[in-house]
Short mmCIF file of C-alpha atoms in Angstrom, two decimals:
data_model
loop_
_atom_site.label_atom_id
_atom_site.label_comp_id
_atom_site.label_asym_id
_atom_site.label_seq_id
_atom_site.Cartn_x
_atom_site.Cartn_y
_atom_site.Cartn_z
CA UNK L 68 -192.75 -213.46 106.06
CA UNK L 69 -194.65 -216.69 105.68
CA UNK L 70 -191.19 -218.65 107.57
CA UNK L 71 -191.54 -215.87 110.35
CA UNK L 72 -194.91 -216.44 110.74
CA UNK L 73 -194.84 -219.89 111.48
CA UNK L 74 -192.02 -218.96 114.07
CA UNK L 75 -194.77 -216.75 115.57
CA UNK L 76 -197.19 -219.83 115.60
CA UNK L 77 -195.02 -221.94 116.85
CA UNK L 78 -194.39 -219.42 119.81
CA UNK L 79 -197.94 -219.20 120.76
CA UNK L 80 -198.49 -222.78 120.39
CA UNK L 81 -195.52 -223.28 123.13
CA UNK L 82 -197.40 -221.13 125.63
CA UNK L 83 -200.53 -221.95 125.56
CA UNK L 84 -199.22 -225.86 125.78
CA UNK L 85 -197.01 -224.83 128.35
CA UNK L 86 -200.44 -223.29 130.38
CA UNK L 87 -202.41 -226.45 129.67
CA UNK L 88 -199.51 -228.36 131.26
CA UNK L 89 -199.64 -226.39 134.36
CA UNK L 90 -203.72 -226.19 134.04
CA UNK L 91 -203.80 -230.52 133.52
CA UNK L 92 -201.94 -231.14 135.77
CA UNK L 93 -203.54 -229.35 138.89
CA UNK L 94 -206.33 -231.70 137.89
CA UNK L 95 -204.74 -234.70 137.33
CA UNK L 96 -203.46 -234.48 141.14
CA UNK L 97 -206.56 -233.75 142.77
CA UNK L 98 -207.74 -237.18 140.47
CA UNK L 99 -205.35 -239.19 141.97
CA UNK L 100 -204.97 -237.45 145.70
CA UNK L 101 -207.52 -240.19 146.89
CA UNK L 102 -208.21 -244.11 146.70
CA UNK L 103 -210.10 -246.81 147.95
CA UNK L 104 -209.90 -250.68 149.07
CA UNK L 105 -213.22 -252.52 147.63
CA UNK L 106 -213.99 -255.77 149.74
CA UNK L 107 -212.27 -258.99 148.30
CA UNK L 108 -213.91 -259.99 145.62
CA UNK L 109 -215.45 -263.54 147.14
CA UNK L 110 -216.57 -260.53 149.69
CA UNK L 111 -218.87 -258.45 147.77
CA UNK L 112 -222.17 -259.35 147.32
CA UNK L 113 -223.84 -260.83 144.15
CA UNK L 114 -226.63 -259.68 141.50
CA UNK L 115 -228.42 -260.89 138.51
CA UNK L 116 -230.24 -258.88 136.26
CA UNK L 117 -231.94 -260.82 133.71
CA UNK L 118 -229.08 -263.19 133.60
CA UNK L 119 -226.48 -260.80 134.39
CA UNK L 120 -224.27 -261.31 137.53
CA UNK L 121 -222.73 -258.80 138.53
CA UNK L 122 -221.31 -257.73 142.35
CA UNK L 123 -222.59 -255.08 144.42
CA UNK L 124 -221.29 -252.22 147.28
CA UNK L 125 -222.76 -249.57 148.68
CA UNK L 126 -225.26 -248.44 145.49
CA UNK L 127 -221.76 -249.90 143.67
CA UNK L 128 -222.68 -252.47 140.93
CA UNK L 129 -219.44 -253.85 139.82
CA UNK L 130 -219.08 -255.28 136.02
CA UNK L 131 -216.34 -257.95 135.71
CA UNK L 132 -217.85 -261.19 133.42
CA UNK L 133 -219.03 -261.04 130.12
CA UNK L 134 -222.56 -260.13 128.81
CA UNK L 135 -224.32 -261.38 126.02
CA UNK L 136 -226.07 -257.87 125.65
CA UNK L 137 -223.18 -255.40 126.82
CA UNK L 138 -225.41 -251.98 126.28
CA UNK L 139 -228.55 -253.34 127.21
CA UNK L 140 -226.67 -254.69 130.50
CA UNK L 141 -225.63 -251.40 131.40
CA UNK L 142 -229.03 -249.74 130.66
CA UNK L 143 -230.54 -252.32 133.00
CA UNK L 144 -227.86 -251.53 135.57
CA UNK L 145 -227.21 -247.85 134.96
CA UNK L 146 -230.95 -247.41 136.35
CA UNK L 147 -230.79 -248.92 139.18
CA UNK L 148 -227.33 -248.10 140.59
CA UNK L 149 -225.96 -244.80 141.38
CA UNK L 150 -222.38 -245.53 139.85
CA UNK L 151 -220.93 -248.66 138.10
CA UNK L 152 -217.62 -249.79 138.35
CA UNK L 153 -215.72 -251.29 135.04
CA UNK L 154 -212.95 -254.44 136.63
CA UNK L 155 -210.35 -253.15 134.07
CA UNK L 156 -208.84 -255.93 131.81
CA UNK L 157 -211.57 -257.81 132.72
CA UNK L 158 -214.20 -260.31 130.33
CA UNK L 159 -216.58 -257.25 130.27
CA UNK L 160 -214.17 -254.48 129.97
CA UNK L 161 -212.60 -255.99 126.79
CA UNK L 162 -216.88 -255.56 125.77
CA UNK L 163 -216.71 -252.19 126.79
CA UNK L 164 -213.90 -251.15 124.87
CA UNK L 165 -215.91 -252.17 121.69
CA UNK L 166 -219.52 -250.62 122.82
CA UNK L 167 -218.44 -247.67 124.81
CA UNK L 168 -218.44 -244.73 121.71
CA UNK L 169 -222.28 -246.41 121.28
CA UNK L 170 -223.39 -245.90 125.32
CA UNK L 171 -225.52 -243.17 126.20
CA UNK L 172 -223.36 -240.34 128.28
CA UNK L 173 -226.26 -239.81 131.22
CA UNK L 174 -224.90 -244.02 131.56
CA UNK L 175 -221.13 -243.12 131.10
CA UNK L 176 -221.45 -240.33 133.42
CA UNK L 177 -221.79 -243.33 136.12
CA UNK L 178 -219.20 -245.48 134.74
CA UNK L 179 -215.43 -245.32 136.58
CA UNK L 180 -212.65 -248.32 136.22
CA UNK L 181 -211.80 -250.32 139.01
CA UNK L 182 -208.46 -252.13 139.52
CA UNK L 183 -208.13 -255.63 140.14
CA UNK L 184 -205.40 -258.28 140.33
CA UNK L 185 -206.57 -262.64 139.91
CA UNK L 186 -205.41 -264.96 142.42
CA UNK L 187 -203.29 -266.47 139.51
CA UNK L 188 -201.03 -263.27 138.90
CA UNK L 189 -200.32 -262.97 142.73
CA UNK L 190 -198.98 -266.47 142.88
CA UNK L 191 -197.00 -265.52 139.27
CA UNK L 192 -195.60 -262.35 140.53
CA UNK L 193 -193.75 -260.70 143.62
CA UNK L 194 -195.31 -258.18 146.05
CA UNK L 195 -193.07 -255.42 143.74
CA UNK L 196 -194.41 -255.97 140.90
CA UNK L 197 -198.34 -256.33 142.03
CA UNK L 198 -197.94 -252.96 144.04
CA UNK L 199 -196.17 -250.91 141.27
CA UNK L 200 -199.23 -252.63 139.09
CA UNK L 201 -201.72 -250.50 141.31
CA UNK L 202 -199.68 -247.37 141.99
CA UNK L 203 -199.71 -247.07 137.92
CA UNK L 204 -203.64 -247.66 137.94
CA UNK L 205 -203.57 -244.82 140.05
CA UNK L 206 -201.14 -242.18 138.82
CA UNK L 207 -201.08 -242.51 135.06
CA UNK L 208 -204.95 -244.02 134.61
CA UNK L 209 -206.91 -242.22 137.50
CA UNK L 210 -208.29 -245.17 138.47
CA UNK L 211 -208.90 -245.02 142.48
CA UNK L 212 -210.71 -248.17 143.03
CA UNK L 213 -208.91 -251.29 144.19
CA UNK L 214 -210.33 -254.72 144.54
CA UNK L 215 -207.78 -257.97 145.76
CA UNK L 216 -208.92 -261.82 145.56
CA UNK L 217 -208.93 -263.59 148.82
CA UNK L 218 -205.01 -264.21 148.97
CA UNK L 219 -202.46 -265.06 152.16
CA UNK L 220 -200.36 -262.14 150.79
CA UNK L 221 -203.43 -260.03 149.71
CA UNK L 222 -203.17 -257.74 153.35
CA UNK L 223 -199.70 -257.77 153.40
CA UNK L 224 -199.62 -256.10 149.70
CA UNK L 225 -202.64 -253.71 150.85
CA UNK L 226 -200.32 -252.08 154.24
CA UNK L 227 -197.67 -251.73 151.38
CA UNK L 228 -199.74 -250.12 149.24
CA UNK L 229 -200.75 -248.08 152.65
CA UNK L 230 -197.57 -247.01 153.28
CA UNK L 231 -196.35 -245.53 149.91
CA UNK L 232 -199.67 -243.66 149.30
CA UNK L 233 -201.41 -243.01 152.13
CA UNK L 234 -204.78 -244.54 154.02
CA UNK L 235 -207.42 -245.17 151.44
CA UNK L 236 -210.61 -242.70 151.74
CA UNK L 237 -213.87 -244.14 152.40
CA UNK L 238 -216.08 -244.90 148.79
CA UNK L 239 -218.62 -242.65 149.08
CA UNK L 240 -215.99 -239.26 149.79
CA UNK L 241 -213.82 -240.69 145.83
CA UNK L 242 -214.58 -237.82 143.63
CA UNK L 243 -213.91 -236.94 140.03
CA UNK L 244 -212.72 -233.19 139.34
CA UNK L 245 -213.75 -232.47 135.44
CA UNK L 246 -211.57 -229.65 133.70
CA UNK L 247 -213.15 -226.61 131.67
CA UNK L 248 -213.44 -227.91 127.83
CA UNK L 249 -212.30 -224.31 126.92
CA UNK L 250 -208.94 -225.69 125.83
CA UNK L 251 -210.31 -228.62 123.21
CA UNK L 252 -211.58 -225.13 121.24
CA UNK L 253 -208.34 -223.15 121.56
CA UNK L 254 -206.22 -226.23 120.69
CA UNK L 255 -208.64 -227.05 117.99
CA UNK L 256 -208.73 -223.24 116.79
CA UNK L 257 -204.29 -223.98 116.52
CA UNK L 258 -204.01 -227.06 114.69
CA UNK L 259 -206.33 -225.68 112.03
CA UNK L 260 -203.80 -222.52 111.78
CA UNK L 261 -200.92 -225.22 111.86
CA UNK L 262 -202.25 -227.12 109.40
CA UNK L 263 -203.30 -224.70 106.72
CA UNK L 264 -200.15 -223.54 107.01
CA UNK L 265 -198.08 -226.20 106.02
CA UNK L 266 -200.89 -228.98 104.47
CA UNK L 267 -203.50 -226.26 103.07
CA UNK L 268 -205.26 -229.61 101.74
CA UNK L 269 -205.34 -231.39 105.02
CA UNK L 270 -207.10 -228.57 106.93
CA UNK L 271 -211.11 -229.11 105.77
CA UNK L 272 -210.33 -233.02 106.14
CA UNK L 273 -209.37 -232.20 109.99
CA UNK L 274 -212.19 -230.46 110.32
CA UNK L 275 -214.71 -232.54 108.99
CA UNK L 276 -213.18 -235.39 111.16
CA UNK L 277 -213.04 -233.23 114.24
CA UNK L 278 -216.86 -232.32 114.07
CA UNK L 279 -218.88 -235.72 112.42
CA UNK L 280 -215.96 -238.57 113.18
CA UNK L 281 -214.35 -237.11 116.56
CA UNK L 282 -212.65 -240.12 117.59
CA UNK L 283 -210.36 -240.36 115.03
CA UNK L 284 -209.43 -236.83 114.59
CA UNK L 285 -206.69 -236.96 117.05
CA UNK L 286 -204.40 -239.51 114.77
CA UNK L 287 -204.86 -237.85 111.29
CA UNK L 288 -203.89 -234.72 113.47
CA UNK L 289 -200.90 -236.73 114.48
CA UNK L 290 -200.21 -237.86 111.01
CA UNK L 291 -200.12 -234.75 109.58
CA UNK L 292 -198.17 -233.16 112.20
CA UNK L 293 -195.55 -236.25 112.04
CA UNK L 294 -195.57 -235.82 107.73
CA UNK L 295 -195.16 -232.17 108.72
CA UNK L 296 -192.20 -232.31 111.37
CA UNK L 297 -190.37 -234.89 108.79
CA UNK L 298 -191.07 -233.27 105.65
CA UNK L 299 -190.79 -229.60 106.13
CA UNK L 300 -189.29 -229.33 109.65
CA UNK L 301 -186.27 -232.09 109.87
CA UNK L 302 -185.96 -235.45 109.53
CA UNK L 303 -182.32 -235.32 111.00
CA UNK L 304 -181.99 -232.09 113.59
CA UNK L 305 -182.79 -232.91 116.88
CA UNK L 306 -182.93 -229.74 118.34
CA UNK L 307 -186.26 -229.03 116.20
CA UNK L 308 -187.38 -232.39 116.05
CA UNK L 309 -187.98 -232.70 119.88
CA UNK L 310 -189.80 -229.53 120.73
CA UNK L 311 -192.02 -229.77 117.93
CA UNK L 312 -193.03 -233.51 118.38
CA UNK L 313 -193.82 -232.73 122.19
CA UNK L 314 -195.47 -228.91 121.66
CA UNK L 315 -197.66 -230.50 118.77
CA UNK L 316 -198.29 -233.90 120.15
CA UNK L 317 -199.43 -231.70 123.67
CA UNK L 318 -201.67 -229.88 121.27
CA UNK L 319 -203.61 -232.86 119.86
CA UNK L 320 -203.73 -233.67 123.51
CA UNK L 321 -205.58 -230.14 124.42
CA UNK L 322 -208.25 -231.09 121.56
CA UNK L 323 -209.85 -234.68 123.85
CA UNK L 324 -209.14 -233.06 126.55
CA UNK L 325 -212.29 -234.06 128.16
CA UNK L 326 -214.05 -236.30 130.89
CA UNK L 327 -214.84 -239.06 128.75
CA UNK L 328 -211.15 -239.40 126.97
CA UNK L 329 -209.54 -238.26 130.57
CA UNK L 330 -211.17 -241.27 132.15
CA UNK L 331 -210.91 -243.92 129.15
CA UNK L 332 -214.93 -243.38 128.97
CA UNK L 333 -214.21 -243.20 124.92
CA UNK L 334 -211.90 -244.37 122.26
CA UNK L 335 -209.02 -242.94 120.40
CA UNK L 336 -209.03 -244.47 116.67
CA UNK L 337 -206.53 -244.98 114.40
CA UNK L 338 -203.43 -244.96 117.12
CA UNK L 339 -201.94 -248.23 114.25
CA UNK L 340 -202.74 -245.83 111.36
CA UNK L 341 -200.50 -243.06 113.01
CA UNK L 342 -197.70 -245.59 114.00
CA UNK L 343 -197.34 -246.54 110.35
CA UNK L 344 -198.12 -243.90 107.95
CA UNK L 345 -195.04 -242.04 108.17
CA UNK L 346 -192.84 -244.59 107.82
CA UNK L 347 -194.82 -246.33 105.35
CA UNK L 348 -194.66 -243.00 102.77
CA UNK L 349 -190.47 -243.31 103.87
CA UNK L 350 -190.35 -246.75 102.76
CA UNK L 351 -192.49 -246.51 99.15
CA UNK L 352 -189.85 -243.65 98.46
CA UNK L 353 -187.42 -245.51 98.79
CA UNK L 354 -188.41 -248.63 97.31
CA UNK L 355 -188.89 -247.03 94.42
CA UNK L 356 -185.20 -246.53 93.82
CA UNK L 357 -184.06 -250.19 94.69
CA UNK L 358 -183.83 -252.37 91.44
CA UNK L 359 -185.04 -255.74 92.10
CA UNK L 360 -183.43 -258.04 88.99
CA UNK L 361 -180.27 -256.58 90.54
CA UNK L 362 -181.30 -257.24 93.95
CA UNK L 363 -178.60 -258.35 96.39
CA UNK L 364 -178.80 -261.52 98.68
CA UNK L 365 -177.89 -258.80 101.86
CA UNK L 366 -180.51 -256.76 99.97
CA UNK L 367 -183.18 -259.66 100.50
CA UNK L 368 -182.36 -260.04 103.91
CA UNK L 369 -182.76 -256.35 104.62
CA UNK L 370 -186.20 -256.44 103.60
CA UNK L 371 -186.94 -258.91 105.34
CA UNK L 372 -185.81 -257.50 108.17
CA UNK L 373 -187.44 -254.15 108.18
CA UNK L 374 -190.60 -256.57 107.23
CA UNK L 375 -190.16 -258.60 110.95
CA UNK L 376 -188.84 -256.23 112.48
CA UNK L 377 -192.16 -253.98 111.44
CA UNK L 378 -194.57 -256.33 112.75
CA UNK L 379 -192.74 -256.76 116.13
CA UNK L 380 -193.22 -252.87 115.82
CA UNK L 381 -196.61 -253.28 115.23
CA UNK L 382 -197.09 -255.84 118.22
CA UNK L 383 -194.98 -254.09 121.08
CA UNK L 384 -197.03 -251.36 119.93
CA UNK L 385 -200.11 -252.46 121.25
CA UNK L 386 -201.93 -252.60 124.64
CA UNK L 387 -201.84 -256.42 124.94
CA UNK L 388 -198.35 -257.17 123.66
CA UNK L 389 -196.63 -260.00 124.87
CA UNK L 390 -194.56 -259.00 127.91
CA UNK L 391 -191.64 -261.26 129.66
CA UNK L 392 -191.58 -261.25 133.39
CA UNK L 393 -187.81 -259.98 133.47
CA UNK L 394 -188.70 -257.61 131.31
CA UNK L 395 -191.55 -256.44 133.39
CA UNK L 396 -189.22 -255.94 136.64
CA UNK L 397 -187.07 -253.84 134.07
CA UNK L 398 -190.00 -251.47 133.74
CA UNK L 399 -191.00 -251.28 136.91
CA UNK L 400 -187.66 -250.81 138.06
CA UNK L 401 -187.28 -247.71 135.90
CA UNK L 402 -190.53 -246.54 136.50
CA UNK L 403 -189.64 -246.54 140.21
CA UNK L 404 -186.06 -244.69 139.45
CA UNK L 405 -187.50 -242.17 136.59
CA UNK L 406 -191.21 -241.63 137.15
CA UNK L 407 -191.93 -242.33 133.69
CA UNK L 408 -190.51 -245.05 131.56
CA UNK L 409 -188.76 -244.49 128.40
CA UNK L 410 -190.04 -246.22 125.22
CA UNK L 411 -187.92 -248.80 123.66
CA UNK L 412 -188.10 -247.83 120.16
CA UNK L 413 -187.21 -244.33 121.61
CA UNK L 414 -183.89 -245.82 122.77
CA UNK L 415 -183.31 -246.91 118.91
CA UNK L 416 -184.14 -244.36 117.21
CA UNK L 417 -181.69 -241.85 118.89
CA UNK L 418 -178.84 -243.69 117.69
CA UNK L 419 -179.87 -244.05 114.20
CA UNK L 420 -179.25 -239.92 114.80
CA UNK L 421 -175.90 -239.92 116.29
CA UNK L 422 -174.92 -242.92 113.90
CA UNK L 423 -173.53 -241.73 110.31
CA UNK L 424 -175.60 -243.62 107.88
CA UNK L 425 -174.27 -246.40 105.55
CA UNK L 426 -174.32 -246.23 101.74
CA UNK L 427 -176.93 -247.83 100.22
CA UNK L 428 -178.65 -248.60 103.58
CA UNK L 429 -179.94 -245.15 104.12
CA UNK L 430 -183.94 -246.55 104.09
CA UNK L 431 -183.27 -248.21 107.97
CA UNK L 432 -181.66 -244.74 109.22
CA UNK L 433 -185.08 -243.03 107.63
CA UNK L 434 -187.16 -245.38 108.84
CA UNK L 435 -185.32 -245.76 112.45
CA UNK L 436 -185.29 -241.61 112.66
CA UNK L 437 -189.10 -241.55 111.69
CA UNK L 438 -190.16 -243.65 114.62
CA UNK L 439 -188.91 -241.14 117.48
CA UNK L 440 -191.46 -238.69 115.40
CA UNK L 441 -194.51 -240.89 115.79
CA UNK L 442 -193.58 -242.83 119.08
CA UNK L 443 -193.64 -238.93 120.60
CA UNK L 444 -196.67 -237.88 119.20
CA UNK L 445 -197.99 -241.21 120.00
CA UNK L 446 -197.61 -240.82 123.59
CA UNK L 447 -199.70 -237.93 124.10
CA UNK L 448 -202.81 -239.65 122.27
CA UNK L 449 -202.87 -241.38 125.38
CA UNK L 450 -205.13 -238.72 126.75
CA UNK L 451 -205.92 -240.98 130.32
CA UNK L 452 -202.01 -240.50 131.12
CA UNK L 453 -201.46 -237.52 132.61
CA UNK L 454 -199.50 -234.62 130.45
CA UNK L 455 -196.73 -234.34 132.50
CA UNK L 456 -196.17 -237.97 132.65
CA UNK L 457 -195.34 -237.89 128.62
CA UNK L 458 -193.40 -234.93 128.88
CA UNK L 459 -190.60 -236.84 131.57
CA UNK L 460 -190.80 -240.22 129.38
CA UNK L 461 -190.28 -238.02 126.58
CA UNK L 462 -187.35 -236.14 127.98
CA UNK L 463 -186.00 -239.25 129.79
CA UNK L 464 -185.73 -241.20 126.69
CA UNK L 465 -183.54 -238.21 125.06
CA UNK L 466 -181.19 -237.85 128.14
CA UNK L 467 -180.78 -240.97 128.66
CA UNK L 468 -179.86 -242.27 125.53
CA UNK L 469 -177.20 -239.39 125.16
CA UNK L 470 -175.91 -240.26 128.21
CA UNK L 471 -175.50 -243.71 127.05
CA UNK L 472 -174.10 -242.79 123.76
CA UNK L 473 -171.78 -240.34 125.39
CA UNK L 474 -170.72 -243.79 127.47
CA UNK L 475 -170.08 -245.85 124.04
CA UNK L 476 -168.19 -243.03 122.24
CA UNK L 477 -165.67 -241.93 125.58
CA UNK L 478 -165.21 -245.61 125.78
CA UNK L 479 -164.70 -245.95 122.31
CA UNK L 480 -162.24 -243.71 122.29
CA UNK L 481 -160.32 -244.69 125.29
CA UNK L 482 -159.84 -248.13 123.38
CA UNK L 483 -158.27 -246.51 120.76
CA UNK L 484 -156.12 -244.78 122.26
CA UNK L 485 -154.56 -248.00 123.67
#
């Protein structure tokens, strides 16, 4: 009764996800259905407020250096201007990201993100690059404001940008469409049934997380669903592992699904703690069984490796990771082709299910298999991207490294054969 139950829950879970999707993304298009060109930067007109400089446009104020008082800045600026645009990646928006769970909502209600590219980077990188830089502001980050330096190529880059999305809308007609909340309570309503279904213990810890610490709700949701999926799902079936990962990860996304996490207006905490927990509790099991006075010298050097190769993990993880120039015309070139990117570590684990594991080196298949669980769930704590947007890198990533794998093995066997 109790498996056919969960069957049942899992059921309703995939419909009302698969309503949300539908629901999300009707509002994510109307989000990004308009843009706008801001003056050049040297352009816009400058402000101080008590030692504050800031720029200014049409009731605009415009936030790009540093403050020594970031809250009290945008008090002092909040009351004066009708809406304030964040320069994203900027001095002041790396201040933001710290303060912004502390700022008053009547002052975040005025606060949007603004796109912006340094003189520097347009001399670094080609026309391609900076305009698929700005069409990804735009369609997976909402973010319909656009500001260039004064640049020989910066008008020739703006008729590009012209041409693949349209004319640009006037400032004053940008508008953000806000979704009924009605779906953080239903989704919120599920994972408690989820939860309390498989992790009885975990349930009142959600829920006291969810109400008093909100921000980091989503990842211990995301932990327990990947513990859950591993544990009492499959760690090896791909045909559950996939739908669950995406239905459940879509769920956690229903819970923030709200202005202030839609628009990057608030943080998600603990995104690190998700991205390691489950493979952490894979690798004390098995380190348990290894006997170190009888360790190996290829033992040695496989912990080692999973040690390095964990902290690249840990840096390509993260929203400033160091990223090659070839590599970034790879992405953009498959962004262009697929919509939505696959993850890397995606592409690794699949094999590491298609591979047969080797004796005594079953801990990197575990731990390879395990990331494909978080790296899923992971994507749809990224509650700014649209929905649908995780679902094709998601599904992407799977065909695509099939295909590729189907590739390897016809080859593979063609080789033999001669």
């Amino acid at each position: 009764m109790n498996k056919k139950f969960k069957r049942y829950v899992f059921i309703f879970t995939s419909f009302i996800v698969s309503w949300f999707v539908i629901y999300s993304t009707y509002f994510d298009m109307k989000n990004i259905s308009k843009y706008t060109f801001l003056p050049n930067l040297n352009e816009l007109e400058q402000i101080t407020i008590e030692d504050y400089n800031f720029y200014e446009f049409k009731n605009t104020a415009i936030l790009k250096n540093a403050s020594k008082n970031p809250i009290k800045t945008l008090e002092k600026i909040s009351n004066s201007f009708q809406k304030i645009l964040i320069i994203e990646f900027s001095d002041f928006d790396k201040q933001f990201t710290n303060i912004k769970d502390d700022i008053k909502k009547t002052n975040l209600d005025k606060i949007n993100y603004s796109h912006f590219i340094k003189y520097d980077e347009i001399e670094k990188y080609d026309d391609g690059i900076i305009i698929q830089r700005f069409i990804r502001a735009l369609k997976e980050r909402k973010i319909n404001y656009f500001i260039f330096p004064n640049h020989p190529r910066t008008e020739t880059i703006k008729k590009e940008l012209i041409s693949k999305l349209g004319e640009p809308s006037n400032i004053t007609t940008i508008k953000t469409y806000t979704p009924n909340k009605y779906f953080k309570f239903l989704s919120f309503g599920t994972i408690i049934i989820i939860m309390s279904l498989y992790l009885p213990l975990s349930t009142p810890i959600y829920i006291i997380l969810y109400i008093f610490f909100h921000n980091w709700s989503f990842a211990f949701a995301g932990i327990i669903f990947s513990i859950i999926i591993y544990y009492k799902i499959s760690n090896k079936n791909l045909i559950k592992i996939l739908p669950y990962s995406v239905v459940w990860g879509i769920l956690i996304y229903m819970s923030g699904y709200d202005p202030y996490f839609i628009f990057k207006l608030n943080n998600i905490r603990g995104i690190k703690l998700l991205l390691l927990t489950l493979p952490f509790l894979i690798f004390i099991k098995n380190i348990k069984n290894i006997s170190f006075d009888k360790l190996k010298k290829s033992d040695i050097i496989l912990l080692l490796l999973i040690f390095f190769s964990g902290i690249i993990y840990l840096l390509r993880s993260s929203n400033f990771g160091f990223v090659m120039n070839t590599e970034r015309k790879i992405r953009d070139f498959l962004e262009k082709t697929l919509i939505a990117r696959p993850r890397t570590k995606e592409f690794i684990s699949y094999f590491f299910f298609f591979a047969p594991s080797i004796k005594g080196r079953e801990i990197v298949w575990e731990l390879s298999r395990s990331l494909l669980i978080v790296s899923v769930i992971d994507t749809f704590l990224h509650i700014h991207t649209p929905v649908y947007l995780g679902i094709i890198r998601t599904f992407n990533g799977f065909f695509i490294s099939v295909l590729i794998l189907t590739i390897f093995n016809a080859l593979n066997q063609a080789k033999k054969k001669i």
